Amino acid sequence: MVQDPETQRWVAQMEAAALERLEAAAALQNDLATTTGVGSSADRGTTVTVNASGVLVDVEFTARALDLSPDQLRAAVLEAAAHAQTDAATRVATLTEGLPGAQDMRDLIAGRVPERTQEDLARELAARRGEPR
């Protein structure tokens, strides 16, 4: 057991900081689990909801959808889903904004390889091929 008051204070501060980070991580996990994105087709006949990962969780149709052909309905669902996925990605980006690696995470969510990863890969390939860097 540490007896030095200065050390005890430091340990208490570290424990408090660790607890704060754990609570923040738990809150972020909960926020991400409940995050959704919503998007609609241009004619507002179709509305789609996706989760934080962009997975479809709901589709709603108005009476306008009844007048669409199967191909038009498919296009409306895809259009609404794309808008919903963009909405969800924006919400996730906002939630994770201050985290280390957040930009890389946003790139991955958007389906892009992070720039740093592209640069690392280019250097590694050049080294393996014996090319100058």
PDB file of N, CA and C in Angstrom, residues 2-106:
ATOM      1  N   VAL A   2       0.596   2.188  -0.847  1.00  0.00           N
ATOM      2  CA  VAL A   2       1.375   3.420  -0.959  1.00  0.00           C
ATOM      3  C   VAL A   2       0.972   4.363   0.165  1.00  0.00           C
ATOM      4  N   GLN A   3       1.964   4.854   0.882  1.00  0.00           N
ATOM      5  CA  GLN A   3       1.702   5.731   2.019  1.00  0.00           C
ATOM      6  C   GLN A   3       1.899   7.210   1.691  1.00  0.00           C
ATOM      7  N   ASP A   4       2.718   7.490   0.706  1.00  0.00           N
ATOM      8  CA  ASP A   4       3.051   8.871   0.362  1.00  0.00           C
ATOM      9  C   ASP A   4       1.803   9.599  -0.143  1.00  0.00           C
ATOM     10  N   PRO A   5       1.402  10.709   0.488  1.00  0.00           N
ATOM     11  CA  PRO A   5       0.190  11.439   0.076  1.00  0.00           C
ATOM     12  C   PRO A   5       0.245  11.924  -1.376  1.00  0.00           C
ATOM     13  N   GLU A   6       1.409  12.356  -1.815  1.00  0.00           N
ATOM     14  CA  GLU A   6       1.560  12.838  -3.195  1.00  0.00           C
ATOM     15  C   GLU A   6       1.283  11.698  -4.188  1.00  0.00           C
ATOM     16  N   THR A   7       1.836  10.540  -3.905  1.00  0.00           N
ATOM     17  CA  THR A   7       1.632   9.373  -4.762  1.00  0.00           C
ATOM     18  C   THR A   7       0.180   8.918  -4.708  1.00  0.00           C
ATOM     19  N   GLN A   8      -0.414   8.942  -3.546  1.00  0.00           N
ATOM     20  CA  GLN A   8      -1.823   8.568  -3.402  1.00  0.00           C
ATOM     21  C   GLN A   8      -2.719   9.491  -4.220  1.00  0.00           C
ATOM     22  N   ARG A   9      -2.408  10.790  -4.190  1.00  0.00           N
ATOM     23  CA  ARG A   9      -3.170  11.766  -4.973  1.00  0.00           C
ATOM     24  C   ARG A   9      -3.040  11.467  -6.474  1.00  0.00           C
ATOM     25  N   TRP A  10      -1.796  11.182  -6.895  1.00  0.00           N
ATOM     26  CA  TRP A  10      -1.544  10.883  -8.301  1.00  0.00           C
ATOM     27  C   TRP A  10      -2.303   9.633  -8.726  1.00  0.00           C
ATOM     28  N   VAL A  11      -2.243   8.579  -7.906  1.00  0.00           N
ATOM     29  CA  VAL A  11      -2.955   7.339  -8.210  1.00  0.00           C
ATOM     30  C   VAL A  11      -4.459   7.604  -8.291  1.00  0.00           C
ATOM     31  N   ALA A  12      -4.988   8.389  -7.379  1.00  0.00           N
ATOM     32  CA  ALA A  12      -6.418   8.716  -7.383  1.00  0.00           C
ATOM     33  C   ALA A  12      -6.797   9.477  -8.658  1.00  0.00           C
ATOM     34  N   GLN A  13      -5.933  10.395  -9.088  1.00  0.00           N
ATOM     35  CA  GLN A  13      -6.195  11.143 -10.323  1.00  0.00           C
ATOM     36  C   GLN A  13      -6.190  10.213 -11.539  1.00  0.00           C
ATOM     37  N   MET A  14      -5.239   9.291 -11.572  1.00  0.00           N
ATOM     38  CA  MET A  14      -5.161   8.341 -12.689  1.00  0.00           C
ATOM     39  C   MET A  14      -6.389   7.430 -12.708  1.00  0.00           C
ATOM     40  N   GLU A  15      -6.814   6.981 -11.531  1.00  0.00           N
ATOM     41  CA  GLU A  15      -8.010   6.141 -11.454  1.00  0.00           C
ATOM     42  C   GLU A  15      -9.247   6.910 -11.914  1.00  0.00           C
ATOM     43  N   ALA A  16      -9.348   8.166 -11.508  1.00  0.00           N
ATOM     44  CA  ALA A  16     -10.490   8.990 -11.914  1.00  0.00           C
ATOM     45  C   ALA A  16     -10.483   9.217 -13.427  1.00  0.00           C
ATOM     46  N   ALA A  17      -9.295   9.471 -13.986  1.00  0.00           N
ATOM     47  CA  ALA A  17      -9.190   9.686 -15.431  1.00  0.00           C
ATOM     48  C   ALA A  17      -9.546   8.410 -16.196  1.00  0.00           C
ATOM     49  N   ALA A  18      -9.101   7.265 -15.685  1.00  0.00           N
ATOM     50  CA  ALA A  18      -9.418   5.989 -16.333  1.00  0.00           C
ATOM     51  C   ALA A  18     -10.920   5.725 -16.289  1.00  0.00           C
ATOM     52  N   LEU A  19     -11.539   6.001 -15.157  1.00  0.00           N
ATOM     53  CA  LEU A  19     -12.985   5.813 -15.026  1.00  0.00           C
ATOM     54  C   LEU A  19     -13.736   6.732 -15.989  1.00  0.00           C
ATOM     55  N   GLU A  20     -13.270   7.962 -16.107  1.00  0.00           N
ATOM     56  CA  GLU A  20     -13.901   8.918 -17.027  1.00  0.00           C
ATOM     57  C   GLU A  20     -13.823   8.412 -18.468  1.00  0.00           C
ATOM     58  N   ARG A  21     -12.661   7.867 -18.861  1.00  0.00           N
ATOM     59  CA  ARG A  21     -12.513   7.333 -20.220  1.00  0.00           C
ATOM     60  C   ARG A  21     -13.416   6.123 -20.440  1.00  0.00           C
ATOM     61  N   LEU A  22     -13.507   5.262 -19.428  1.00  0.00           N
ATOM     62  CA  LEU A  22     -14.389   4.096 -19.546  1.00  0.00           C
ATOM     63  C   LEU A  22     -15.849   4.518 -19.694  1.00  0.00           C
ATOM     64  N   GLU A  23     -16.260   5.518 -18.919  1.00  0.00           N
ATOM     65  CA  GLU A  23     -17.640   6.002 -19.009  1.00  0.00           C
ATOM     66  C   GLU A  23     -17.906   6.637 -20.369  1.00  0.00           C
ATOM     67  N   ALA A  24     -16.921   7.379 -20.882  1.00  0.00           N
ATOM     68  CA  ALA A  24     -17.071   7.993 -22.203  1.00  0.00           C
ATOM     69  C   ALA A  24     -17.165   6.919 -23.286  1.00  0.00           C
ATOM     70  N   ALA A  25     -16.362   5.870 -23.161  1.00  0.00           N
ATOM     71  CA  ALA A  25     -16.407   4.778 -24.139  1.00  0.00           C
ATOM     72  C   ALA A  25     -17.754   4.065 -24.092  1.00  0.00           C
ATOM     73  N   ALA A  26     -18.277   3.853 -22.890  1.00  0.00           N
ATOM     74  CA  ALA A  26     -19.589   3.201 -22.755  1.00  0.00           C
ATOM     75  C   ALA A  26     -20.687   4.073 -23.353  1.00  0.00           C
ATOM     76  N   ALA A  27     -20.602   5.376 -23.121  1.00  0.00           N
ATOM     77  CA  ALA A  27     -21.601   6.293 -23.683  1.00  0.00           C
ATOM     78  C   ALA A  27     -21.527   6.297 -25.211  1.00  0.00           C
ATOM     79  N   LEU A  28     -20.301   6.307 -25.750  1.00  0.00           N
ATOM     80  CA  LEU A  28     -20.134   6.279 -27.205  1.00  0.00           C
ATOM     81  C   LEU A  28     -20.688   4.978 -27.775  1.00  0.00           C
ATOM     82  N   GLN A  29     -20.404   3.869 -27.112  1.00  0.00           N
ATOM     83  CA  GLN A  29     -20.919   2.580 -27.568  1.00  0.00           C
ATOM     84  C   GLN A  29     -22.448   2.602 -27.617  1.00  0.00           C
ATOM     85  N   ASN A  30     -23.063   3.149 -26.588  1.00  0.00           N
ATOM     86  CA  ASN A  30     -24.524   3.252 -26.558  1.00  0.00           C
ATOM     87  C   ASN A  30     -25.035   4.175 -27.668  1.00  0.00           C
ATOM     88  N   ASP A  31     -24.377   5.313 -27.828  1.00  0.00           N
ATOM     89  CA  ASP A  31     -24.789   6.256 -28.876  1.00  0.00           C
ATOM     90  C   ASP A  31     -24.699   5.611 -30.262  1.00  0.00           C
ATOM     91  N   LEU A  32     -23.602   4.894 -30.514  1.00  0.00           N
ATOM     92  CA  LEU A  32     -23.440   4.250 -31.817  1.00  0.00           C
ATOM     93  C   LEU A  32     -24.474   3.146 -32.026  1.00  0.00           C
ATOM     94  N   ALA A  33     -24.804   2.435 -30.951  1.00  0.00           N
ATOM     95  CA  ALA A  33     -25.787   1.350 -31.057  1.00  0.00           C
ATOM     96  C   ALA A  33     -27.180   1.872 -31.381  1.00  0.00           C
ATOM     97  N   THR A  34     -27.451   3.113 -31.015  1.00  0.00           N
ATOM     98  CA  THR A  34     -28.787   3.670 -31.238  1.00  0.00           C
ATOM     99  C   THR A  34     -28.834   4.682 -32.386  1.00  0.00           C
ATOM    100  N   THR A  35     -27.710   4.890 -33.039  1.00  0.00           N
ATOM    101  CA  THR A  35     -27.661   5.852 -34.143  1.00  0.00           C
ATOM    102  C   THR A  35     -28.320   5.271 -35.388  1.00  0.00           C
ATOM    103  N   THR A  36     -29.139   6.080 -36.022  1.00  0.00           N
ATOM    104  CA  THR A  36     -29.750   5.699 -37.291  1.00  0.00           C
ATOM    105  C   THR A  36     -29.604   6.847 -38.276  1.00  0.00           C
ATOM    106  N   GLY A  37     -29.770   6.520 -39.524  1.00  0.00           N
ATOM    107  CA  GLY A  37     -29.811   7.522 -40.572  1.00  0.00           C
ATOM    108  C   GLY A  37     -31.106   7.343 -41.339  1.00  0.00           C
ATOM    109  N   VAL A  38     -31.671   8.441 -41.783  1.00  0.00           N
ATOM    110  CA  VAL A  38     -32.943   8.400 -42.511  1.00  0.00           C
ATOM    111  C   VAL A  38     -32.761   9.131 -43.834  1.00  0.00           C
ATOM    112  N   GLY A  39     -33.323   8.550 -44.885  1.00  0.00           N
ATOM    113  CA  GLY A  39     -33.267   9.184 -46.192  1.00  0.00           C
ATOM    114  C   GLY A  39     -34.532   8.903 -46.977  1.00  0.00           C
ATOM    115  N   SER A  40     -34.852   9.812 -47.864  1.00  0.00           N
ATOM    116  CA  SER A  40     -36.063   9.668 -48.681  1.00  0.00           C
ATOM    117  C   SER A  40     -35.722   9.798 -50.151  1.00  0.00           C
ATOM    118  N   SER A  41     -36.584   9.226 -50.969  1.00  0.00           N
ATOM    119  CA  SER A  41     -36.454   9.390 -52.414  1.00  0.00           C
ATOM    120  C   SER A  41     -36.867  10.814 -52.765  1.00  0.00           C
ATOM    121  N   ALA A  42     -36.489  11.253 -53.954  1.00  0.00           N
ATOM    122  CA  ALA A  42     -36.783  12.625 -54.372  1.00  0.00           C
ATOM    123  C   ALA A  42     -38.276  12.925 -54.342  1.00  0.00           C
ATOM    124  N   ASP A  43     -39.099  11.941 -54.675  1.00  0.00           N
ATOM    125  CA  ASP A  43     -40.547  12.175 -54.691  1.00  0.00           C
ATOM    126  C   ASP A  43     -41.192  11.992 -53.314  1.00  0.00           C
ATOM    127  N   ARG A  44     -40.379  11.679 -52.309  1.00  0.00           N
ATOM    128  CA  ARG A  44     -40.836  11.484 -50.919  1.00  0.00           C
ATOM    129  C   ARG A  44     -41.785  10.296 -50.774  1.00  0.00           C
ATOM    130  N   GLY A  45     -41.816   9.434 -51.770  1.00  0.00           N
ATOM    131  CA  GLY A  45     -42.687   8.265 -51.700  1.00  0.00           C
ATOM    132  C   GLY A  45     -42.078   7.108 -50.927  1.00  0.00           C
ATOM    133  N   THR A  46     -40.762   7.152 -50.749  1.00  0.00           N
ATOM    134  CA  THR A  46     -40.051   6.074 -50.069  1.00  0.00           C
ATOM    135  C   THR A  46     -39.106   6.671 -49.041  1.00  0.00           C
ATOM    136  N   THR A  47     -39.158   6.154 -47.826  1.00  0.00           N
ATOM    137  CA  THR A  47     -38.246   6.577 -46.762  1.00  0.00           C
ATOM    138  C   THR A  47     -37.586   5.337 -46.180  1.00  0.00           C
ATOM    139  N   VAL A  48     -36.275   5.409 -46.031  1.00  0.00           N
ATOM    140  CA  VAL A  48     -35.487   4.284 -45.540  1.00  0.00           C
ATOM    141  C   VAL A  48     -34.753   4.701 -44.275  1.00  0.00           C
ATOM    142  N   THR A  49     -34.669   3.780 -43.325  1.00  0.00           N
ATOM    143  CA  THR A  49     -33.883   3.978 -42.111  1.00  0.00           C
ATOM    144  C   THR A  49     -32.802   2.904 -42.072  1.00  0.00           C
ATOM    145  N   VAL A  50     -31.572   3.324 -41.753  1.00  0.00           N
ATOM    146  CA  VAL A  50     -30.449   2.395 -41.612  1.00  0.00           C
ATOM    147  C   VAL A  50     -29.825   2.579 -40.234  1.00  0.00           C
ATOM    148  N   ASN A  51     -29.076   1.566 -39.783  1.00  0.00           N
ATOM    149  CA  ASN A  51     -28.369   1.714 -38.513  1.00  0.00           C
ATOM    150  C   ASN A  51     -27.021   2.390 -38.755  1.00  0.00           C
ATOM    151  N   ALA A  52     -26.207   2.500 -37.714  1.00  0.00           N
ATOM    152  CA  ALA A  52     -24.927   3.203 -37.819  1.00  0.00           C
ATOM    153  C   ALA A  52     -23.990   2.562 -38.833  1.00  0.00           C
ATOM    154  N   SER A  53     -24.169   1.278 -39.095  1.00  0.00           N
ATOM    155  CA  SER A  53     -23.339   0.577 -40.080  1.00  0.00           C
ATOM    156  C   SER A  53     -23.900   0.670 -41.492  1.00  0.00           C
ATOM    157  N   GLY A  54     -25.043   1.304 -41.641  1.00  0.00           N
ATOM    158  CA  GLY A  54     -25.656   1.443 -42.955  1.00  0.00           C
ATOM    159  C   GLY A  54     -26.570   0.295 -43.333  1.00  0.00           C
ATOM    160  N   VAL A  55     -26.845  -0.598 -42.365  1.00  0.00           N
ATOM    161  CA  VAL A  55     -27.718  -1.743 -42.631  1.00  0.00           C
ATOM    162  C   VAL A  55     -29.177  -1.301 -42.558  1.00  0.00           C
ATOM    163  N   LEU A  56     -29.947  -1.694 -43.543  1.00  0.00           N
ATOM    164  CA  LEU A  56     -31.365  -1.342 -43.624  1.00  0.00           C
ATOM    165  C   LEU A  56     -32.129  -1.891 -42.420  1.00  0.00           C
ATOM    166  N   VAL A  57     -32.869  -1.012 -41.733  1.00  0.00           N
ATOM    167  CA  VAL A  57     -33.682  -1.460 -40.594  1.00  0.00           C
ATOM    168  C   VAL A  57     -35.168  -1.171 -40.790  1.00  0.00           C
ATOM    169  N   ASP A  58     -35.506  -0.289 -41.743  1.00  0.00           N
ATOM    170  CA  ASP A  58     -36.919  -0.004 -41.986  1.00  0.00           C
ATOM    171  C   ASP A  58     -37.092   0.646 -43.354  1.00  0.00           C
ATOM    172  N   VAL A  59     -38.233   0.379 -43.965  1.00  0.00           N
ATOM    173  CA  VAL A  59     -38.626   1.027 -45.221  1.00  0.00           C
ATOM    174  C   VAL A  59     -40.085   1.417 -45.083  1.00  0.00           C
ATOM    175  N   GLU A  60     -40.385   2.652 -45.454  1.00  0.00           N
ATOM    176  CA  GLU A  60     -41.773   3.130 -45.429  1.00  0.00           C
ATOM    177  C   GLU A  60     -42.137   3.641 -46.817  1.00  0.00           C
ATOM    178  N   PHE A  61     -43.360   3.349 -47.209  1.00  0.00           N
ATOM    179  CA  PHE A  61     -43.863   3.805 -48.499  1.00  0.00           C
ATOM    180  C   PHE A  61     -45.110   4.648 -48.276  1.00  0.00           C
ATOM    181  N   THR A  62     -45.235   5.708 -49.053  1.00  0.00           N
ATOM    182  CA  THR A  62     -46.473   6.488 -49.043  1.00  0.00           C
ATOM    183  C   THR A  62     -47.334   5.993 -50.203  1.00  0.00           C
ATOM    184  N   ALA A  63     -48.492   6.583 -50.351  1.00  0.00           N
ATOM    185  CA  ALA A  63     -49.392   6.205 -51.447  1.00  0.00           C
ATOM    186  C   ALA A  63     -48.731   6.436 -52.805  1.00  0.00           C
ATOM    187  N   ARG A  64     -47.785   7.370 -52.871  1.00  0.00           N
ATOM    188  CA  ARG A  64     -47.097   7.634 -54.141  1.00  0.00           C
ATOM    189  C   ARG A  64     -46.391   6.386 -54.663  1.00  0.00           C
ATOM    190  N   ALA A  65     -45.905   5.558 -53.755  1.00  0.00           N
ATOM    191  CA  ALA A  65     -45.173   4.355 -54.160  1.00  0.00           C
ATOM    192  C   ALA A  65     -46.064   3.377 -54.919  1.00  0.00           C
ATOM    193  N   LEU A  66     -47.369   3.449 -54.692  1.00  0.00           N
ATOM    194  CA  LEU A  66     -48.298   2.541 -55.375  1.00  0.00           C
ATOM    195  C   LEU A  66     -48.341   2.786 -56.881  1.00  0.00           C
ATOM    196  N   ASP A  67     -47.983   3.996 -57.290  1.00  0.00           N
ATOM    197  CA  ASP A  67     -48.023   4.346 -58.710  1.00  0.00           C
ATOM    198  C   ASP A  67     -46.722   4.018 -59.440  1.00  0.00           C
ATOM    199  N   LEU A  68     -45.740   3.493 -58.726  1.00  0.00           N
ATOM    200  CA  LEU A  68     -44.439   3.219 -59.336  1.00  0.00           C
ATOM    201  C   LEU A  68     -44.385   1.811 -59.913  1.00  0.00           C
ATOM    202  N   SER A  69     -43.641   1.686 -60.997  1.00  0.00           N
ATOM    203  CA  SER A  69     -43.377   0.352 -61.555  1.00  0.00           C
ATOM    204  C   SER A  69     -42.359  -0.337 -60.633  1.00  0.00           C
ATOM    205  N   PRO A  70     -42.194  -1.634 -60.770  1.00  0.00           N
ATOM    206  CA  PRO A  70     -41.188  -2.314 -59.943  1.00  0.00           C
ATOM    207  C   PRO A  70     -39.788  -1.703 -60.080  1.00  0.00           C
ATOM    208  N   ASP A  71     -39.392  -1.354 -61.298  1.00  0.00           N
ATOM    209  CA  ASP A  71     -38.073  -0.745 -61.495  1.00  0.00           C
ATOM    210  C   ASP A  71     -37.985   0.630 -60.838  1.00  0.00           C
ATOM    211  N   GLN A  72     -39.053   1.403 -60.937  1.00  0.00           N
ATOM    212  CA  GLN A  72     -39.065   2.723 -60.298  1.00  0.00           C
ATOM    213  C   GLN A  72     -39.033   2.590 -58.777  1.00  0.00           C
ATOM    214  N   LEU A  73     -39.745   1.608 -58.254  1.00  0.00           N
ATOM    215  CA  LEU A  73     -39.762   1.384 -56.807  1.00  0.00           C
ATOM    216  C   LEU A  73     -38.373   0.966 -56.318  1.00  0.00           C
ATOM    217  N   ARG A  74     -37.733   0.077 -57.072  1.00  0.00           N
ATOM    218  CA  ARG A  74     -36.373  -0.335 -56.725  1.00  0.00           C
ATOM    219  C   ARG A  74     -35.448   0.870 -56.702  1.00  0.00           C
ATOM    220  N   ALA A  75     -35.537   1.706 -57.719  1.00  0.00           N
ATOM    221  CA  ALA A  75     -34.695   2.902 -57.789  1.00  0.00           C
ATOM    222  C   ALA A  75     -34.978   3.844 -56.622  1.00  0.00           C
ATOM    223  N   ALA A  76     -36.244   3.981 -56.255  1.00  0.00           N
ATOM    224  CA  ALA A  76     -36.611   4.859 -55.135  1.00  0.00           C
ATOM    225  C   ALA A  76     -36.039   4.333 -53.820  1.00  0.00           C
ATOM    226  N   VAL A  77     -36.106   3.018 -53.623  1.00  0.00           N
ATOM    227  CA  VAL A  77     -35.550   2.422 -52.398  1.00  0.00           C
ATOM    228  C   VAL A  77     -34.038   2.616 -52.356  1.00  0.00           C
ATOM    229  N   LEU A  78     -33.368   2.373 -53.470  1.00  0.00           N
ATOM    230  CA  LEU A  78     -31.914   2.543 -53.511  1.00  0.00           C
ATOM    231  C   LEU A  78     -31.508   3.998 -53.280  1.00  0.00           C
ATOM    232  N   GLU A  79     -32.248   4.911 -53.864  1.00  0.00           N
ATOM    233  CA  GLU A  79     -31.966   6.338 -53.672  1.00  0.00           C
ATOM    234  C   GLU A  79     -32.144   6.729 -52.207  1.00  0.00           C
ATOM    235  N   ALA A  80     -33.251   6.309 -51.616  1.00  0.00           N
ATOM    236  CA  ALA A  80     -33.511   6.623 -50.209  1.00  0.00           C
ATOM    237  C   ALA A  80     -32.461   5.984 -49.308  1.00  0.00           C
ATOM    238  N   ALA A  81     -32.064   4.754 -49.626  1.00  0.00           N
ATOM    239  CA  ALA A  81     -31.049   4.064 -48.824  1.00  0.00           C
ATOM    240  C   ALA A  81     -29.711   4.792 -48.886  1.00  0.00           C
ATOM    241  N   ALA A  82     -29.347   5.282 -50.058  1.00  0.00           N
ATOM    242  CA  ALA A  82     -28.091   6.027 -50.188  1.00  0.00           C
ATOM    243  C   ALA A  82     -28.121   7.286 -49.331  1.00  0.00           C
ATOM    244  N   HIS A  83     -29.245   7.990 -49.337  1.00  0.00           N
ATOM    245  CA  HIS A  83     -29.375   9.190 -48.499  1.00  0.00           C
ATOM    246  C   HIS A  83     -29.315   8.823 -47.018  1.00  0.00           C
ATOM    247  N   ALA A  84     -29.953   7.720 -46.653  1.00  0.00           N
ATOM    248  CA  ALA A  84     -29.957   7.281 -45.254  1.00  0.00           C
ATOM    249  C   ALA A  84     -28.552   6.898 -44.803  1.00  0.00           C
ATOM    250  N   GLN A  85     -27.800   6.228 -45.665  1.00  0.00           N
ATOM    251  CA  GLN A  85     -26.436   5.839 -45.314  1.00  0.00           C
ATOM    252  C   GLN A  85     -25.534   7.055 -45.152  1.00  0.00           C
ATOM    253  N   THR A  86     -25.720   8.050 -45.989  1.00  0.00           N
ATOM    254  CA  THR A  86     -24.963   9.290 -45.844  1.00  0.00           C
ATOM    255  C   THR A  86     -25.311   9.972 -44.526  1.00  0.00           C
ATOM    256  N   ASP A  87     -26.588   9.986 -44.191  1.00  0.00           N
ATOM    257  CA  ASP A  87     -27.040  10.579 -42.931  1.00  0.00           C
ATOM    258  C   ASP A  87     -26.426   9.843 -41.742  1.00  0.00           C
ATOM    259  N   ALA A  88     -26.449   8.521 -41.775  1.00  0.00           N
ATOM    260  CA  ALA A  88     -25.878   7.731 -40.675  1.00  0.00           C
ATOM    261  C   ALA A  88     -24.377   7.974 -40.559  1.00  0.00           C
ATOM    262  N   ALA A  89     -23.676   8.006 -41.678  1.00  0.00           N
ATOM    263  CA  ALA A  89     -22.230   8.242 -41.656  1.00  0.00           C
ATOM    264  C   ALA A  89     -21.901   9.610 -41.076  1.00  0.00           C
ATOM    265  N   THR A  90     -22.707  10.610 -41.406  1.00  0.00           N
ATOM    266  CA  THR A  90     -22.504  11.952 -40.858  1.00  0.00           C
ATOM    267  C   THR A  90     -22.702  11.953 -39.352  1.00  0.00           C
ATOM    268  N   ARG A  91     -23.719  11.256 -38.890  1.00  0.00           N
ATOM    269  CA  ARG A  91     -23.983  11.181 -37.447  1.00  0.00           C
ATOM    270  C   ARG A  91     -22.855  10.449 -36.714  1.00  0.00           C
ATOM    271  N   VAL A  92     -22.366   9.359 -37.299  1.00  0.00           N
ATOM    272  CA  VAL A  92     -21.253   8.619 -36.692  1.00  0.00           C
ATOM    273  C   VAL A  92     -20.003   9.495 -36.662  1.00  0.00           C
ATOM    274  N   ALA A  93     -19.754  10.218 -37.738  1.00  0.00           N
ATOM    275  CA  ALA A  93     -18.591  11.107 -37.783  1.00  0.00           C
ATOM    276  C   ALA A  93     -18.666  12.161 -36.692  1.00  0.00           C
ATOM    277  N   THR A  94     -19.847  12.704 -36.461  1.00  0.00           N
ATOM    278  CA  THR A  94     -20.029  13.701 -35.404  1.00  0.00           C
ATOM    279  C   THR A  94     -19.767  13.091 -34.034  1.00  0.00           C
ATOM    280  N   LEU A  95     -20.265  11.884 -33.812  1.00  0.00           N
ATOM    281  CA  LEU A  95     -20.071  11.220 -32.519  1.00  0.00           C
ATOM    282  C   LEU A  95     -18.606  10.898 -32.249  1.00  0.00           C
ATOM    283  N   THR A  96     -17.856  10.582 -33.294  1.00  0.00           N
ATOM    284  CA  THR A  96     -16.472  10.129 -33.119  1.00  0.00           C
ATOM    285  C   THR A  96     -15.444  11.217 -33.419  1.00  0.00           C
ATOM    286  N   GLU A  97     -15.901  12.425 -33.602  1.00  0.00           N
ATOM    287  CA  GLU A  97     -15.052  13.527 -34.051  1.00  0.00           C
ATOM    288  C   GLU A  97     -13.758  13.694 -33.259  1.00  0.00           C
ATOM    289  N   GLY A  98     -13.806  13.635 -31.946  1.00  0.00           N
ATOM    290  CA  GLY A  98     -12.614  13.906 -31.151  1.00  0.00           C
ATOM    291  C   GLY A  98     -11.739  12.702 -30.876  1.00  0.00           C
ATOM    292  N   LEU A  99     -12.099  11.549 -31.394  1.00  0.00           N
ATOM    293  CA  LEU A  99     -11.332  10.336 -31.102  1.00  0.00           C
ATOM    294  C   LEU A  99     -10.070  10.255 -31.943  1.00  0.00           C
ATOM    295  N   PRO A 100      -8.999   9.683 -31.379  1.00  0.00           N
ATOM    296  CA  PRO A 100      -7.808   9.438 -32.201  1.00  0.00           C
ATOM    297  C   PRO A 100      -8.178   8.491 -33.339  1.00  0.00           C
ATOM    298  N   GLY A 101      -7.721   8.795 -34.542  1.00  0.00           N
ATOM    299  CA  GLY A 101      -8.031   7.955 -35.695  1.00  0.00           C
ATOM    300  C   GLY A 101      -9.411   8.184 -36.271  1.00  0.00           C
ATOM    301  N   ALA A 102     -10.095   9.227 -35.824  1.00  0.00           N
ATOM    302  CA  ALA A 102     -11.470   9.466 -36.275  1.00  0.00           C
ATOM    303  C   ALA A 102     -11.541   9.692 -37.785  1.00  0.00           C
ATOM    304  N   GLN A 103     -10.562  10.393 -38.353  1.00  0.00           N
ATOM    305  CA  GLN A 103     -10.590  10.628 -39.797  1.00  0.00           C
ATOM    306  C   GLN A 103     -10.451   9.316 -40.551  1.00  0.00           C
ATOM    307  N   ASP A 104      -9.571   8.438 -40.077  1.00  0.00           N
ATOM    308  CA  ASP A 104      -9.436   7.129 -40.711  1.00  0.00           C
ATOM    309  C   ASP A 104     -10.758   6.373 -40.638  1.00  0.00           C
ATOM    310  N   MET A 105     -11.437   6.476 -39.487  1.00  0.00           N
ATOM    311  CA  MET A 105     -12.714   5.792 -39.310  1.00  0.00           C
ATOM    312  C   MET A 105     -13.744   6.343 -40.293  1.00  0.00           C
ATOM    313  N   ARG A 106     -13.775   7.672 -40.456  1.00  0.00           N
ATOM    314  CA  ARG A 106     -14.728   8.271 -41.395  1.00  0.00           C
ATOM    315  C   ARG A 106     -14.423   7.818 -42.824  1.00  0.00           C
TER     316      ARG A 106
END
